[in-house]
Short mmCIF file of C-alpha atoms and ligand atoms in Angstrom, two decimals:
data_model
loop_
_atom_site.label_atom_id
_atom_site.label_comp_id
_atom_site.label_asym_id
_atom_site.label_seq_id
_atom_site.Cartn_x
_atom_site.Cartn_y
_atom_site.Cartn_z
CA UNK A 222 1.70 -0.37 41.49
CA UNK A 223 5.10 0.77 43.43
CA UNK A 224 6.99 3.97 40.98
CA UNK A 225 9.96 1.99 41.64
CA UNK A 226 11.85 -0.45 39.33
CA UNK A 227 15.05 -1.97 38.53
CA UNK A 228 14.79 -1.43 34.94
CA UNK A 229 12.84 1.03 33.06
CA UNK A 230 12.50 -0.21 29.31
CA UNK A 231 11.13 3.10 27.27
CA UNK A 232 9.35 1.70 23.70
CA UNK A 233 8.10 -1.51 23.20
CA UNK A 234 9.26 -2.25 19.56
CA UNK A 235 11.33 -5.30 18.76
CA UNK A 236 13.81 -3.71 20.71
CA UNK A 237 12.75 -2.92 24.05
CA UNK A 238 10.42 -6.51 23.99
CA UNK A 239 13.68 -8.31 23.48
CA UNK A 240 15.34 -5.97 26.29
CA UNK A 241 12.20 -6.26 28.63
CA UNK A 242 12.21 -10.13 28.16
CA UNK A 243 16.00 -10.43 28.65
CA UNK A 244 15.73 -8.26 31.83
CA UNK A 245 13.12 -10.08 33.14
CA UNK A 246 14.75 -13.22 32.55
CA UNK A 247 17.84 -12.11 34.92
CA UNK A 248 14.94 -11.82 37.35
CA UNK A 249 14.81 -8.05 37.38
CA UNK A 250 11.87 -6.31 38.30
CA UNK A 251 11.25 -4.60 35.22
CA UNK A 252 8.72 -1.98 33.16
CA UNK A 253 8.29 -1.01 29.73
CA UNK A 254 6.04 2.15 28.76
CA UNK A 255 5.43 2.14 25.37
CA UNK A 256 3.01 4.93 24.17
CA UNK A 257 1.09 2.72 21.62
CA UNK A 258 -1.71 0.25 23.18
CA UNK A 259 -0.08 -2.88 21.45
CA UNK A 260 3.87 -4.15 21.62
CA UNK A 261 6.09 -4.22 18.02
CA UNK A 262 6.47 -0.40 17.42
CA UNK A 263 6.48 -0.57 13.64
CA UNK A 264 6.99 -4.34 13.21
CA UNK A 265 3.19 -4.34 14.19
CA UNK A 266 1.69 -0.66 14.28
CA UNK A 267 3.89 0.26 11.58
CA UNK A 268 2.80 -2.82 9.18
CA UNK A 269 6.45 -3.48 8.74
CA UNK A 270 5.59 -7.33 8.71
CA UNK A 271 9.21 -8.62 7.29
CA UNK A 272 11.04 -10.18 9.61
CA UNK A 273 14.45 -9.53 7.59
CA UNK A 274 17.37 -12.76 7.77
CA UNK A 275 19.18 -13.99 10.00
CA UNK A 276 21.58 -15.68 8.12
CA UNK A 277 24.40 -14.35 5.78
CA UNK A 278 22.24 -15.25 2.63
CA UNK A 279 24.89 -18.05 2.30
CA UNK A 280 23.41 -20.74 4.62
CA UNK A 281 24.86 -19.36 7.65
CA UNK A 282 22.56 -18.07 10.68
CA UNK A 283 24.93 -15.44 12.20
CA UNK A 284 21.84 -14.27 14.72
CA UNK A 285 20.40 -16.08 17.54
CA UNK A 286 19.16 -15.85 20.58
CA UNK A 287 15.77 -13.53 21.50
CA UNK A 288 16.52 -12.63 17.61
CA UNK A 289 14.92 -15.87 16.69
CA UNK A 290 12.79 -16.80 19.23
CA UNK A 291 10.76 -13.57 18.02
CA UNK A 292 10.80 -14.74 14.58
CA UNK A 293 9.68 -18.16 15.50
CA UNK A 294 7.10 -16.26 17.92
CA UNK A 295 5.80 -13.84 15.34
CA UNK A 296 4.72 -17.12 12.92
CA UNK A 297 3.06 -18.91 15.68
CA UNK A 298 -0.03 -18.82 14.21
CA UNK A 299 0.79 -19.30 10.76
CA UNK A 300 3.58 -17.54 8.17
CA UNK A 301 2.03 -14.87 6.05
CA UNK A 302 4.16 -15.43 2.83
CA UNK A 303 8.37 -16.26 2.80
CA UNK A 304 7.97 -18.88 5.44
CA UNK A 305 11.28 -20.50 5.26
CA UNK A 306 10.81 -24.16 5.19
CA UNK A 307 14.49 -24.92 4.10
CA UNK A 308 15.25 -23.58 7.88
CA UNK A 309 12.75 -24.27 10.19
CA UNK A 310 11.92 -27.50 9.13
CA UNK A 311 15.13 -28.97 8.24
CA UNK A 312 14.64 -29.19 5.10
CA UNK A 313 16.63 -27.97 0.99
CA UNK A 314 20.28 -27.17 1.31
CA UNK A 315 19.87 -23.84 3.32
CA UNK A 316 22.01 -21.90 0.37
CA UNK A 317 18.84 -22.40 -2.08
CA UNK A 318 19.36 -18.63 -4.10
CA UNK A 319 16.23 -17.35 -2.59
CA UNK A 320 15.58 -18.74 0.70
CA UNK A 321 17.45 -16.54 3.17
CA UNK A 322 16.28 -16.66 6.94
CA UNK A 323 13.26 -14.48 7.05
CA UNK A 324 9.40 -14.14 7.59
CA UNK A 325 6.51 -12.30 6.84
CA UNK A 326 4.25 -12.54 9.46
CA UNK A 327 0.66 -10.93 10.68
CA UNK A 328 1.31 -7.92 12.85
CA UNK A 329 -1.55 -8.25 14.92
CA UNK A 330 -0.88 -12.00 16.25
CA UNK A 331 2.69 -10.96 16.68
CA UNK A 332 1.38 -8.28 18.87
CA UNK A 333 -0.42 -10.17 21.34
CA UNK A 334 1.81 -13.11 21.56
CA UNK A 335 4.63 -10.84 22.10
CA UNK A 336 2.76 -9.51 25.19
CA UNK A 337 1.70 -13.08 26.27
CA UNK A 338 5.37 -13.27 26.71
CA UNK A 339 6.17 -10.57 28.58
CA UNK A 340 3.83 -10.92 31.34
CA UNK A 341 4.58 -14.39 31.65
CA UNK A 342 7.87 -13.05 32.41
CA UNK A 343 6.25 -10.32 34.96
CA UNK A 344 6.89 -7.60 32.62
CA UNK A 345 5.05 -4.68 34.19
CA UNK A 346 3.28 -3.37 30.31
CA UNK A 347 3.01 0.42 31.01
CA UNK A 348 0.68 1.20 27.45
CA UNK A 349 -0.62 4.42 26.78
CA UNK A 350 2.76 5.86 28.27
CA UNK A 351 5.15 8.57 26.67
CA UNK A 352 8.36 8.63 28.67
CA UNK A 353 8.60 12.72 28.36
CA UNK A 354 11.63 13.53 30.13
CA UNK A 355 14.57 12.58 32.49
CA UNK A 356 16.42 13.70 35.66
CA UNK A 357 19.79 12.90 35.89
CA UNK A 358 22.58 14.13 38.26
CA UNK A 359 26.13 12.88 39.01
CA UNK A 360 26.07 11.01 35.19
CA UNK A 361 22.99 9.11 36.46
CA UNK A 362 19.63 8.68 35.52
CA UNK A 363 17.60 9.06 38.80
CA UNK A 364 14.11 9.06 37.15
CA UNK A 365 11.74 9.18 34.63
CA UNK A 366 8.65 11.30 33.80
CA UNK A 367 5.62 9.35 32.14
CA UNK A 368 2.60 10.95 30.74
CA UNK A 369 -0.34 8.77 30.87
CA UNK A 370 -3.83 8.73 31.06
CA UNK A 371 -3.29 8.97 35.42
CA UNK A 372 -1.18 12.39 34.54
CA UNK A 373 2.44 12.68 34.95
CA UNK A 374 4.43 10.19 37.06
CA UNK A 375 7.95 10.04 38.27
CA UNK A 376 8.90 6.74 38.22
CA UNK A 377 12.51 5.97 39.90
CA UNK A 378 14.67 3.52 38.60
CA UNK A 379 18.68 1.79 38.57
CA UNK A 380 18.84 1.96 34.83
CA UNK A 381 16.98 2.43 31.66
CA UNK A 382 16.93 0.91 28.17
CA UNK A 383 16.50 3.48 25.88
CA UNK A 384 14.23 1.73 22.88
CA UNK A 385 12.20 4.29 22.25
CA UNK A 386 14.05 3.96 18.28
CA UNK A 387 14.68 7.76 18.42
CA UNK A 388 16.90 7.86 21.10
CA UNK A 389 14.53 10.70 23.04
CA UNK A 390 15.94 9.38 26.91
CA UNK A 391 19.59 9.85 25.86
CA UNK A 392 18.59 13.10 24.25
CA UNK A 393 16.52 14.48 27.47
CA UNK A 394 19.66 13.57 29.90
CA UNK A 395 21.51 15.37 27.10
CA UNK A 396 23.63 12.28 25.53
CA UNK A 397 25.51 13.42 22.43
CA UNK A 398 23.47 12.04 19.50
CA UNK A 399 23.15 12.67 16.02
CA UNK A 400 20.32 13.14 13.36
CA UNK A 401 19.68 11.48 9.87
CA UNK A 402 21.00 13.88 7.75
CA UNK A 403 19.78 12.83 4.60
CA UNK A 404 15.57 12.48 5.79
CA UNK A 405 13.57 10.05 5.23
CA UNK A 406 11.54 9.51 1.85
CA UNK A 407 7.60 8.74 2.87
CA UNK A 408 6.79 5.45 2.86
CA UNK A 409 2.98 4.05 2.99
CA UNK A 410 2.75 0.32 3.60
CA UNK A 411 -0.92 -0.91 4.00
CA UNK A 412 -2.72 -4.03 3.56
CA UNK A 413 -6.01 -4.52 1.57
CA UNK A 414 -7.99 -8.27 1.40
CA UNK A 415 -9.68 -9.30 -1.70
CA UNK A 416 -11.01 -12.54 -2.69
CA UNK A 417 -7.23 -13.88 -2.92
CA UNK A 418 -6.40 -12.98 1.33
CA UNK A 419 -4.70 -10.46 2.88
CA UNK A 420 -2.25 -8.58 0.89
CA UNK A 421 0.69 -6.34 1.75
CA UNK A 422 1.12 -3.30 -0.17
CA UNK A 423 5.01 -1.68 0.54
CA UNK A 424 4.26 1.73 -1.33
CA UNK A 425 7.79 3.60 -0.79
CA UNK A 426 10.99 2.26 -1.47
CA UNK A 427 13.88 1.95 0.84
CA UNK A 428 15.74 4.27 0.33
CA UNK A 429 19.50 4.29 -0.47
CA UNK A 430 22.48 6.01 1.41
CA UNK A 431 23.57 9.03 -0.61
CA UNK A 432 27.18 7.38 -1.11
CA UNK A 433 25.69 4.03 -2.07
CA UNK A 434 23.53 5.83 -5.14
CA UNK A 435 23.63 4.53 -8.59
CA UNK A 436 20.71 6.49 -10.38
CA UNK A 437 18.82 3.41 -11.01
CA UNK A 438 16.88 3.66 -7.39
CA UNK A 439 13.63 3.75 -7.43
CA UNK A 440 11.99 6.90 -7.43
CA UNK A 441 10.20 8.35 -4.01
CA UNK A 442 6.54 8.80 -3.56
CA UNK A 443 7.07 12.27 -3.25
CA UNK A 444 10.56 14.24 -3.31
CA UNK A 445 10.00 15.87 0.31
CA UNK A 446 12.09 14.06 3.01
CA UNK A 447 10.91 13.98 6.67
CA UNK A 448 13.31 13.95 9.78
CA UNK A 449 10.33 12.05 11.99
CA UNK A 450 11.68 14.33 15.08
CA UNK A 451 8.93 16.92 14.32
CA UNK A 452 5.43 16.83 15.56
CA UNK A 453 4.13 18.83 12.82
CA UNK A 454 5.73 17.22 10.42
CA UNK A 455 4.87 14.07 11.51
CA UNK A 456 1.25 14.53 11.33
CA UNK A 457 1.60 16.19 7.48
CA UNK A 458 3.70 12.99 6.80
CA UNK A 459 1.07 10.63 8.10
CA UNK A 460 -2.03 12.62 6.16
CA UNK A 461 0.58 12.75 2.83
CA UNK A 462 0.71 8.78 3.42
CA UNK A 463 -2.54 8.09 3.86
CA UNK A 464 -3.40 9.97 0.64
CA UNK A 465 -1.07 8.37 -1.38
CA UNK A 466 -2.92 4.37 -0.03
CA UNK A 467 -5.93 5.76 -0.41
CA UNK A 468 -5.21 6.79 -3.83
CA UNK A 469 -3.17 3.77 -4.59
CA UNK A 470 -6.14 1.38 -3.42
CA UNK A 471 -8.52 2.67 -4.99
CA UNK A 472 -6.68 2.82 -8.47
CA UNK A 473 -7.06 -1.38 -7.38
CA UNK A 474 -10.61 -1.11 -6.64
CA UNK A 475 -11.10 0.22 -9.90
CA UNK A 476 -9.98 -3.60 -11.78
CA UNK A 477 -11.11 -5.36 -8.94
CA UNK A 478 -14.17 -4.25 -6.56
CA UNK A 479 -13.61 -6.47 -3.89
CA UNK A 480 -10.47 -5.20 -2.93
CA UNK A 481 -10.96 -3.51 0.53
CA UNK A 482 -8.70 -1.28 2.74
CA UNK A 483 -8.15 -3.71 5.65
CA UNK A 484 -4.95 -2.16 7.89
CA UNK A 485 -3.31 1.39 7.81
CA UNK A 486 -0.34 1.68 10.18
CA UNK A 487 -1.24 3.60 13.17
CA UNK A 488 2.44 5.17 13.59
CA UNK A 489 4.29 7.45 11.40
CA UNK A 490 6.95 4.79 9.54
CA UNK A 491 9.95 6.42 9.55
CA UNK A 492 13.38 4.77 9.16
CA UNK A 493 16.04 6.65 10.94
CA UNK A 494 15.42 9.93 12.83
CA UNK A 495 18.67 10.23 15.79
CA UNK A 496 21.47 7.68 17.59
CA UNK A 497 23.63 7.58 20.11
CA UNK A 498 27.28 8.62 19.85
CA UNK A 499 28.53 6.00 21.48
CA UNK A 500 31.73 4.81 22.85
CA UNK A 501 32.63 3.12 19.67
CA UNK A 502 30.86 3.91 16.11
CA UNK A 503 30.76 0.93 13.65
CA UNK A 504 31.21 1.50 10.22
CA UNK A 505 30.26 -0.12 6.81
CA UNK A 506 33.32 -1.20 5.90
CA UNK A 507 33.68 -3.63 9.36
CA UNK A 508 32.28 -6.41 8.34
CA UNK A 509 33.52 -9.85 9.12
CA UNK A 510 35.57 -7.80 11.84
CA UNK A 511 36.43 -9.49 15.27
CA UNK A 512 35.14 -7.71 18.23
CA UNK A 513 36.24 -8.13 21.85
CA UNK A 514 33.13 -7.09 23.36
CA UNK A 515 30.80 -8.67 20.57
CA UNK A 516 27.64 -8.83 21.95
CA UNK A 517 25.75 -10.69 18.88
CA UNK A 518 25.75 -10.91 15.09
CA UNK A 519 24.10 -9.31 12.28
CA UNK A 520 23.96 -10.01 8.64
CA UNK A 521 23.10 -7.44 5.67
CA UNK A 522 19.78 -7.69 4.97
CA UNK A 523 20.39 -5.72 1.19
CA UNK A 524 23.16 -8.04 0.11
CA UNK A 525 24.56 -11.64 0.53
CA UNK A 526 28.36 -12.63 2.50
CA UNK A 527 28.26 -9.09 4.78
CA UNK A 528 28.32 -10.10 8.66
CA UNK A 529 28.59 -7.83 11.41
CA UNK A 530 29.96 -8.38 15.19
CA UNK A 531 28.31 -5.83 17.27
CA UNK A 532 30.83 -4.15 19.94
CA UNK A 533 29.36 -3.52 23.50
CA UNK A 534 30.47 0.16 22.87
CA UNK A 535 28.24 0.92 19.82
CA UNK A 536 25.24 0.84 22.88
CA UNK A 537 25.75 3.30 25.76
CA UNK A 538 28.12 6.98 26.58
CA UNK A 539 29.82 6.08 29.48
CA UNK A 540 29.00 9.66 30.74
CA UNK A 541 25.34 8.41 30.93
CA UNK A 542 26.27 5.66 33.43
CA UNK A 543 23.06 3.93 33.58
CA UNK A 544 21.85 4.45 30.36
CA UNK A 545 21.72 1.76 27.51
CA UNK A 546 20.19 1.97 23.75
CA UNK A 547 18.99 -0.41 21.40
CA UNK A 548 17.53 -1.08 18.43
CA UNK A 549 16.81 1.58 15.42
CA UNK A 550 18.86 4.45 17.51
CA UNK A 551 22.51 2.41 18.11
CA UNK A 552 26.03 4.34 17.54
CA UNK A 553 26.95 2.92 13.69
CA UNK A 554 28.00 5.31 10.63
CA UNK A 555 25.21 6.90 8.44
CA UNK A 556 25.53 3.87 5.79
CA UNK A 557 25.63 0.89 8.05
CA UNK A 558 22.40 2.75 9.85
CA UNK A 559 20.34 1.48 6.91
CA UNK A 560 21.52 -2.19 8.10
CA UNK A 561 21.75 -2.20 11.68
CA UNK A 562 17.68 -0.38 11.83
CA UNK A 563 16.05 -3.60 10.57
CA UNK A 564 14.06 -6.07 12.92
CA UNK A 565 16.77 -8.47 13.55
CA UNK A 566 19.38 -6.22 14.65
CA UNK A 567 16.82 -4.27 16.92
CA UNK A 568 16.32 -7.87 18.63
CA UNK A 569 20.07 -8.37 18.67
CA UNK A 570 21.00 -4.99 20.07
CA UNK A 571 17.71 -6.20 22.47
CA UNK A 572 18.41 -8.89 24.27
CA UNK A 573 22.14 -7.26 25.13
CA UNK A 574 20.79 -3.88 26.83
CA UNK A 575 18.47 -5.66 28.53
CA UNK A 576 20.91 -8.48 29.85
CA UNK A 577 23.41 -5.61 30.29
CA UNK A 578 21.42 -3.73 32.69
CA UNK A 579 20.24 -6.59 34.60
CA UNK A 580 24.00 -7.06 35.56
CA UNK A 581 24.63 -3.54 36.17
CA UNK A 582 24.09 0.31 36.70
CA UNK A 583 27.32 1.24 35.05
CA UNK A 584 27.81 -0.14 31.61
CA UNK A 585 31.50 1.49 31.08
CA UNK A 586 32.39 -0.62 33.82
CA UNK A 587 30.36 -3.71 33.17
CA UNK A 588 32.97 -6.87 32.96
CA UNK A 589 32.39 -7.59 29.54
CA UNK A 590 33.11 -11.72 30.23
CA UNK A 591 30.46 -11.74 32.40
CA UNK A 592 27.54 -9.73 29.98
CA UNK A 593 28.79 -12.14 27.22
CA UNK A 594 28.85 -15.35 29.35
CA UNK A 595 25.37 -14.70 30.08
CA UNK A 596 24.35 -13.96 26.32
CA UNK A 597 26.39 -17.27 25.38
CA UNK A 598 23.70 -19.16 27.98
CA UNK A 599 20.80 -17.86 26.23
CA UNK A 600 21.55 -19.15 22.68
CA UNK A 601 23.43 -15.80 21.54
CA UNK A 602 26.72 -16.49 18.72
CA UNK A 603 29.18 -13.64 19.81
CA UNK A 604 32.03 -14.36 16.92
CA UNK A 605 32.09 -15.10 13.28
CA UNK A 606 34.80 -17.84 14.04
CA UNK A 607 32.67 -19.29 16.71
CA UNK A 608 29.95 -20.12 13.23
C1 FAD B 805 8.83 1.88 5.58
C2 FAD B 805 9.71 0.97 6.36
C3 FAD B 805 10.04 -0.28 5.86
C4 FAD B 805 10.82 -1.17 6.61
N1 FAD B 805 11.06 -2.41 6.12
C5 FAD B 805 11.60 -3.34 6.94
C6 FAD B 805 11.58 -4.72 6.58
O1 FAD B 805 11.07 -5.11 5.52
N2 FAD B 805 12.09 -5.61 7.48
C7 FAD B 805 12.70 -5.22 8.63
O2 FAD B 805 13.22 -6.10 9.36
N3 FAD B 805 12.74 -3.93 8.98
C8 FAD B 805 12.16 -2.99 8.19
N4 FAD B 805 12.08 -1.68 8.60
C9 FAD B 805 12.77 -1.28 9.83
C10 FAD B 805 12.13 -1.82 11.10
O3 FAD B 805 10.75 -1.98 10.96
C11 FAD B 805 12.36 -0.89 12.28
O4 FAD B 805 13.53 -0.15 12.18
C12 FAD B 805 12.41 -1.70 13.56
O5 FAD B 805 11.21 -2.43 13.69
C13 FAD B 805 12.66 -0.74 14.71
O6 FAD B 805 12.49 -1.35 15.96
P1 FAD B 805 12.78 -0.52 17.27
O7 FAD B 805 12.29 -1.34 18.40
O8 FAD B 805 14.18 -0.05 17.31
O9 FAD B 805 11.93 0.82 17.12
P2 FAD B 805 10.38 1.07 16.89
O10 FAD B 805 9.74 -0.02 16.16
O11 FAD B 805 10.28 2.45 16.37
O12 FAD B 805 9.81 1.00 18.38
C14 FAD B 805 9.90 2.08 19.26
C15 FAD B 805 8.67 2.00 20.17
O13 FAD B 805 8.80 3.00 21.15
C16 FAD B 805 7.59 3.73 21.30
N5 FAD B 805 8.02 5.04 21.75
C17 FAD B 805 8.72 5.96 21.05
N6 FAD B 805 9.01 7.01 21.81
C18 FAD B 805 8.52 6.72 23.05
C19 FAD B 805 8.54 7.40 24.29
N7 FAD B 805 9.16 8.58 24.43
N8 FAD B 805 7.92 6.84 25.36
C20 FAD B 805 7.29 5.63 25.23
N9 FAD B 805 7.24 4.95 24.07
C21 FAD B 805 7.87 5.48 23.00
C22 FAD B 805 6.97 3.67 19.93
O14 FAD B 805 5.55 3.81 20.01
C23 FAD B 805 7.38 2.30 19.45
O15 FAD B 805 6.44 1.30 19.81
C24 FAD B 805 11.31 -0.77 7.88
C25 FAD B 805 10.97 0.49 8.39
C26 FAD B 805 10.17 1.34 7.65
C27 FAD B 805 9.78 2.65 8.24
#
């Protein structure tokens, strides 16, 4: 296999498939190194098996595109619980109180469908591959380094897709990024199967922005926080949650003795740990804000009416010419971070890094008519008034 590729997608979440797959489309010779040996980052590996809304909560879908083919992808073989029949079928008024958009699937068919997909779209799958640094000269990524089980590799490349969710290329080239000040509470979702299925257990509650508090949250498993950029502290994080399932099931097993540990994750799950500072930061407060260079929609997945255009500019530095981000890791403010880090948005942010960089190797001078013309062709809703 030739070291040499148009696009280099690094992580393999819902973000960098939808950027792979949108790449690909453009008929760009693309690879994705994910360090996991399965595609969906922690919509699979992490158990986080909610595919959050798509719509505005009010019978509006404000996301399209790669953001719902995945969703319709991830149920292929059946819906795990909220399977919204009011939407895909056709059927109830769409504005039904508690049907919103959304889907629980099974991580491990999403998985493997999700890679179907990309190598039917040549998608070179790199698993088993940490992208561990980055040389860049003249504001230009020139290459990557990947650790794998062949040793290290330099693999060169025109532009990468930075979807690894904790913006680590931008951070090797030395990008300006920030970190989640606040930390992240532990959370310790696992499934167990009984005589009534498989059953989803989401032990640690989302947590809520400091400026958003009301002292009625929920309270944490534990009161330690975790900034997920720490390799020690990633491994005490990942022992704490498996303690706290293991306790938790067997406090089931206790009423109920067929009740059997059937998935742990097998990645830390960690919310936010660093973004870009990008050319443009979206805030909170923006919503229902028009957007030049909208590149997609997004909805509020914690509260109904809220929709979001997302500007070209929250995705790339334009110091970093050839460098794009998406998903869990894009330039927003510390409150809308909470929003914009859920599946959909990761897919959204997707499929527009991916088309981006199949268009060009400069994304501060990309024409923004022509990315946009090009997301318009493959299903994508730029503008609230276009609804
Ligand atoms: C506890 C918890 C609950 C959540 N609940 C929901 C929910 O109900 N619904 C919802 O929609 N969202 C939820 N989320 C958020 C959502 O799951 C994630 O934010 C989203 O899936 C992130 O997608 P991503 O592609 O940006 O990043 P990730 O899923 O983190 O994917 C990044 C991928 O890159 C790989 N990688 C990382 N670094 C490298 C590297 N250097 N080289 C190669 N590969 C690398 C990783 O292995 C991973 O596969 C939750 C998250 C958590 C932690």
């Amino acid at each position: 296999m030739s070291n040499c590729y148009d696009i280099a997608v690094c992580g393999g979440g819902i973000a960098g498939i939808s950027a792979a797959l949108a790449a690909a489309r453009e008929g760009k010779k693309v690879v994705l190194f994910e360090k996991e040996y399965m595609l969906g980052g922690l919509a699979t590996a992490g158990l986080i098996t909610i595919y959050l809304p798509l719509c505005d909560g009010y019978g509006h879908q404000v996301s399209f595109g790669i953001a719902e083919e995945l969703l319709k992808l991830s149920i292929t073989y059946g819906a795990e619980d909220k399977y919204p029949e009011n939407w895909l079928d056709g059927l109830g008024t769409k504005t039904e109180k508690d049907k919103r958009y959304q889907v629980q699937y099974n991580a491990q068919t999403f998985a493997i469908v999700a890679e179907k997909l990309l190598l039917e779209n040549n998608v070179d799958i790199m698993y088993g591959s940490y992208a561990i640094d980055a040389k860049a000269d003249d504001g230009k990524i020139r290459s990557l380094s990947v650790v794998n089980k062949s040793g290290i590799r330099e693999y060169t490349v025109k532009s990468v897709v930075d979807a690894t969710g904790d913006c680590d290329i931008a951070h090797f080239v030395g990008a300006p990024t920030v970190t989640f000040r606040q930390g992240n509470v532990l959370a310790a979702w696992y499934y167990f199967t009984d005589e009534k299925g498989y059953n989803l257990q989401m032990l640690g509650a989302s947590d809520v922005p400091e400026n958003e508090r009301t002292g009625n949250e929920e309270t944490p498993l534990i009161k330690r926080r975790f900034t997920g950029l720490d390799g020690k502290e990633l491994s005490e994080m990942v022992c704490l949650s498996h303690q706290k399932l293991l306790n938790h099931w067997l406090d089931k097993k206790a009423n109920n003795k067929n009740a059997v540990i059937s998935t742990i994750p097998t990645i830390p799950q960690i919310r936010m740990t660093r973004k870009i500072v990008g050319e443009y930061e979206l805030s909170y407060t923006e919503e229902h804000k028009y957007f030049e260079d909208s590149i997609g929609m997004v909805s509020n997945w914690k509260k109904r009416g809220p929709v979001y255009e997302v500007p070209f500019r929250t995705l790339y530095y334009k110091n970093m010419k050839n460098l794009i981000v998406a998903g869990r890791c894009t330039s927003v403010d510390e409150t809308l971070w909470d929003v914009m880090r859920v599946i959909p948005c990761c897919a959204v942010t997707g499929q527009a890094a991916g088309t981006a960089a199949a268009l060009t190797d400069d994304f501060s001078s990309l024409d923004i008519k022509l990315l946009q013309d090009k997301l318009i062709a493959n299903g994508v809703v730029l503008h609230e008034k276009c609804l």
